[in-house]
Amino acid sequence: MVNLGVIDLEILYLEIRGNESFNEKDIENSGLKKLGVGRTLDSLASLKERNLIDLNRGGLFSVTNLAKHILWTEEIPIWLKILRLLQIKSCNSGEISKYLKKSEIDLIDEIEKLRSQWVLMLPIKQVNRIIKTYKILPEGIEKIKRVDGETYEISNLEKINDSKIEILELLNQIIKEISQEHDDGKKNYGLILKLNQIKEKL
């Protein structure tokens, strides 16, 4: 998985919150304005370099599918999205709801399940109330690494299997073409034998 920083998250969220794209004006009207022009441009360049945003006509930025796959696609289970978000920054339930675009009611059970071994709840006093802030534990980070590693291995295995099928099909085609030639049967037989040996080793 591509790692996101807090600034990365805030920039991507400019579109995720409901816009089809965002531009420099959206950045100026957000909390990112305090970063300054230089740091903002560096962050945008970094996101572009990692294929997390695209620059479209008219100076509009759009979030790529690669970026959306980190926190914002239905393919990713809620509990994993929560862990990935908390790896970027500690959040209270309202912030988790905001960034993941899910209601707090839908999230609270998942958060509580994660507290058993992967997430720590820190009660923080703000004004006259206690805010429950959630922080990822080292075990939670290791869980993300294991899940992402398994996904990577499965993805690579699928690629290997696809390549193997393509090679087998190509070998079968070569064997068929050689079999149809009759100018030197002995030589052709030797070639077919060697190609079959290659097939057996795949």
Short mmCIF file of C-alpha atoms in Angstrom, two decimals:
data_model
loop_
_atom_site.label_atom_id
_atom_site.label_comp_id
_atom_site.label_asym_id
_atom_site.label_seq_id
_atom_site.Cartn_x
_atom_site.Cartn_y
_atom_site.Cartn_z
CA MET A 1 0.00 0.00 0.00
CA VAL A 2 1.13 3.56 -0.72
CA ASN A 3 1.81 5.42 2.52
CA LEU A 4 -0.01 8.70 3.11
CA GLY A 5 0.98 11.56 5.38
CA VAL A 6 -1.42 13.94 7.12
CA ILE A 7 -0.99 16.59 4.42
CA ASP A 8 -1.55 13.98 1.70
CA LEU A 9 -4.77 12.94 3.40
CA GLU A 10 -6.04 16.52 3.68
CA ILE A 11 -5.31 17.24 0.01
CA LEU A 12 -7.01 14.07 -1.23
CA TYR A 13 -9.98 14.75 1.03
CA LEU A 14 -10.66 17.99 -0.89
CA GLU A 15 -12.16 15.80 -3.62
CA ILE A 16 -13.28 12.83 -1.53
CA ARG A 17 -15.60 15.01 0.55
CA GLY A 18 -17.89 15.41 -2.45
CA ASN A 19 -16.24 17.35 -5.26
CA GLU A 20 -15.43 15.89 -8.67
CA SER A 21 -12.03 17.60 -8.55
CA PHE A 22 -10.23 20.42 -6.75
CA ASN A 23 -7.98 23.35 -7.61
CA GLU A 24 -5.71 25.87 -5.93
CA LYS A 25 -8.71 27.93 -4.78
CA ASP A 26 -10.09 24.91 -2.88
CA ILE A 27 -6.71 24.54 -1.19
CA GLU A 28 -6.66 28.23 -0.24
CA ASN A 29 -10.15 27.94 1.27
CA SER A 30 -9.16 24.94 3.39
CA GLY A 31 -6.94 24.50 6.42
CA LEU A 32 -4.08 23.71 4.06
CA LYS A 33 -3.63 27.43 3.39
CA LYS A 34 -1.45 27.73 6.49
CA LEU A 35 1.18 25.46 4.90
CA GLY A 36 2.30 28.16 2.50
CA VAL A 37 2.65 28.00 -1.27
CA GLY A 38 6.02 26.22 -1.36
CA ARG A 39 5.06 23.37 0.92
CA THR A 40 1.68 22.93 -0.79
CA LEU A 41 3.31 22.72 -4.22
CA ASP A 42 5.81 20.17 -2.90
CA SER A 43 2.97 18.06 -1.52
CA LEU A 44 1.03 18.22 -4.79
CA ALA A 45 4.15 17.27 -6.74
CA SER A 46 4.76 14.31 -4.42
CA LEU A 47 1.17 13.08 -4.85
CA LYS A 48 1.46 13.46 -8.62
CA GLU A 49 4.78 11.59 -8.67
CA ARG A 50 3.22 8.69 -6.74
CA ASN A 51 0.23 8.58 -9.13
CA LEU A 52 -2.20 9.59 -6.37
CA ILE A 53 -3.51 12.66 -8.19
CA ASP A 54 -3.81 13.71 -11.83
CA LEU A 55 -3.50 17.24 -13.16
CA ASN A 56 -6.28 17.92 -15.66
CA ARG A 57 -7.07 20.79 -17.98
CA GLY A 58 -7.78 24.13 -16.36
CA GLY A 59 -5.50 23.43 -13.41
CA LEU A 60 -7.91 20.92 -11.86
CA PHE A 61 -6.62 18.04 -9.76
CA SER A 62 -8.41 14.70 -9.49
CA VAL A 63 -7.81 11.77 -7.15
CA THR A 64 -6.68 8.59 -8.92
CA ASN A 65 -8.13 5.12 -8.40
CA LEU A 66 -4.85 4.11 -6.76
CA ALA A 67 -5.39 6.74 -4.05
CA LYS A 68 -9.07 5.85 -3.63
CA HIS A 69 -8.11 2.23 -3.09
CA ILE A 70 -6.31 3.16 0.12
CA LEU A 71 -9.35 4.36 2.09
CA TRP A 72 -12.33 4.97 -0.15
CA THR A 73 -13.43 1.91 -2.12
CA GLU A 74 -16.02 -0.64 -1.05
CA GLU A 75 -13.53 -3.44 -1.74
CA ILE A 76 -11.58 -2.50 1.39
CA PRO A 77 -13.19 -3.70 4.66
CA ILE A 78 -14.15 -1.00 7.16
CA TRP A 79 -11.83 -2.26 9.89
CA LEU A 80 -8.83 -2.05 7.53
CA LYS A 81 -9.81 1.46 6.43
CA ILE A 82 -9.94 2.53 10.09
CA LEU A 83 -6.50 1.08 10.81
CA ARG A 84 -5.02 2.71 7.71
CA LEU A 85 -6.51 6.07 8.67
CA LEU A 86 -5.25 5.83 12.24
CA GLN A 87 -1.80 4.98 10.91
CA ILE A 88 -1.86 8.38 9.21
CA LYS A 89 -3.21 10.28 12.23
CA SER A 90 -5.01 9.70 15.50
CA CYS A 91 -8.71 10.57 15.22
CA ASN A 92 -11.89 10.70 17.26
CA SER A 93 -14.97 8.89 15.96
CA GLY A 94 -16.28 12.05 14.30
CA GLU A 95 -13.06 12.50 12.34
CA ILE A 96 -13.02 8.85 11.32
CA SER A 97 -16.60 9.29 10.12
CA LYS A 98 -15.64 12.43 8.18
CA TYR A 99 -12.59 11.02 6.39
CA LEU A 100 -14.12 7.63 5.57
CA LYS A 101 -17.52 9.13 4.69
CA LYS A 102 -19.37 6.68 6.94
CA SER A 103 -21.79 7.41 9.75
CA GLU A 104 -20.47 7.17 13.31
CA ILE A 105 -23.19 4.63 14.08
CA ASP A 106 -21.87 2.32 11.37
CA LEU A 107 -18.30 2.74 12.56
CA ILE A 108 -18.51 2.54 16.34
CA ASP A 109 -18.86 -1.27 16.54
CA GLU A 110 -15.90 -1.75 14.21
CA ILE A 111 -13.80 0.68 16.27
CA GLU A 112 -14.65 -1.14 19.49
CA LYS A 113 -13.64 -4.48 17.96
CA LEU A 114 -10.28 -3.03 16.98
CA ARG A 115 -9.70 -1.80 20.54
CA SER A 116 -9.26 -5.38 21.68
CA GLN A 117 -5.71 -5.58 20.28
CA TRP A 118 -4.93 -3.04 17.53
CA VAL A 119 -6.24 0.36 18.67
CA LEU A 120 -5.89 2.37 21.87
CA MET A 121 -8.58 4.79 23.06
CA LEU A 122 -7.28 7.96 24.71
CA PRO A 123 -9.83 10.11 26.59
CA ILE A 124 -8.89 13.74 25.91
CA LYS A 125 -10.59 16.57 27.77
CA GLN A 126 -11.76 19.44 25.57
CA VAL A 127 -13.57 22.36 27.22
CA ASN A 128 -16.26 20.65 29.34
CA ARG A 129 -16.34 17.24 27.70
CA ILE A 130 -14.22 14.16 27.15
CA ILE A 131 -13.36 13.26 23.54
CA LYS A 132 -12.47 9.67 22.79
CA THR A 133 -9.45 9.76 20.50
CA TYR A 134 -8.20 6.57 18.88
CA LYS A 135 -4.56 5.76 18.25
CA ILE A 136 -3.16 2.79 16.37
CA LEU A 137 -0.96 0.40 18.35
CA PRO A 138 2.22 -1.26 17.00
CA GLU A 139 0.18 -4.46 16.68
CA GLY A 140 -2.24 -2.58 14.42
CA ILE A 141 0.58 -1.43 12.16
CA GLU A 142 1.85 -5.01 11.94
CA LYS A 143 -1.65 -6.17 11.06
CA ILE A 144 -1.76 -3.69 8.15
CA LYS A 145 1.64 -4.92 6.93
CA ARG A 146 0.49 -8.56 7.06
CA VAL A 147 -2.75 -7.84 5.18
CA ASP A 148 -0.99 -5.72 2.55
CA GLY A 149 1.71 -8.38 2.21
CA GLU A 150 -0.86 -11.13 1.67
CA THR A 151 -2.63 -8.97 -0.93
CA TYR A 152 0.68 -8.35 -2.69
CA GLU A 153 1.50 -12.07 -2.73
CA ILE A 154 -1.95 -12.98 -4.07
CA SER A 155 -1.67 -10.29 -6.74
CA ASN A 156 1.75 -11.54 -7.80
CA LEU A 157 0.53 -15.14 -7.81
CA GLU A 158 -2.31 -14.19 -10.13
CA LYS A 159 0.17 -12.46 -12.45
CA ILE A 160 2.41 -15.54 -12.42
CA ASN A 161 -0.54 -17.82 -13.21
CA ASP A 162 -1.61 -15.55 -16.08
CA SER A 163 1.92 -15.59 -17.50
CA LYS A 164 2.09 -19.35 -17.18
CA ILE A 165 -1.14 -19.77 -19.14
CA GLU A 166 0.15 -17.46 -21.88
CA ILE A 167 3.43 -19.41 -22.13
CA LEU A 168 1.61 -22.74 -22.31
CA GLU A 169 -0.67 -21.45 -25.03
CA LEU A 170 2.33 -20.19 -26.99
CA LEU A 171 4.15 -23.51 -26.62
CA ASN A 172 1.08 -25.43 -27.77
CA GLN A 173 0.83 -23.18 -30.79
CA ILE A 174 4.51 -23.76 -31.67
CA ILE A 175 4.13 -27.54 -31.25
CA LYS A 176 1.08 -27.51 -33.51
CA GLU A 177 2.91 -25.55 -36.19
CA ILE A 178 5.94 -27.81 -36.03
CA SER A 179 3.74 -30.92 -36.20
CA GLN A 180 2.21 -29.66 -39.42
CA GLU A 181 5.62 -29.49 -41.12
CA HIS A 182 6.76 -32.64 -42.94
CA ASP A 183 10.13 -31.68 -44.41
CA ASP A 184 12.23 -33.16 -41.59
CA GLY A 185 10.22 -35.38 -39.29
CA LYS A 186 13.17 -36.44 -37.16
CA LYS A 187 14.22 -32.85 -36.47
CA ASN A 188 10.63 -31.81 -35.76
CA TYR A 189 10.18 -34.67 -33.30
CA GLY A 190 13.24 -33.51 -31.36
CA LEU A 191 11.94 -29.96 -31.17
CA ILE A 192 8.50 -31.12 -30.01
CA LEU A 193 10.11 -33.28 -27.31
CA LYS A 194 12.12 -30.31 -25.99
CA LEU A 195 9.05 -28.03 -26.00
CA ASN A 196 7.06 -30.64 -24.03
CA GLN A 197 9.89 -30.81 -21.51
CA ILE A 198 9.62 -27.02 -21.06
CA LYS A 199 5.85 -27.33 -20.53
CA GLU A 200 6.35 -29.94 -17.82
CA LYS A 201 8.68 -27.62 -15.89
CA LEU A 202 6.24 -24.70 -15.85
#
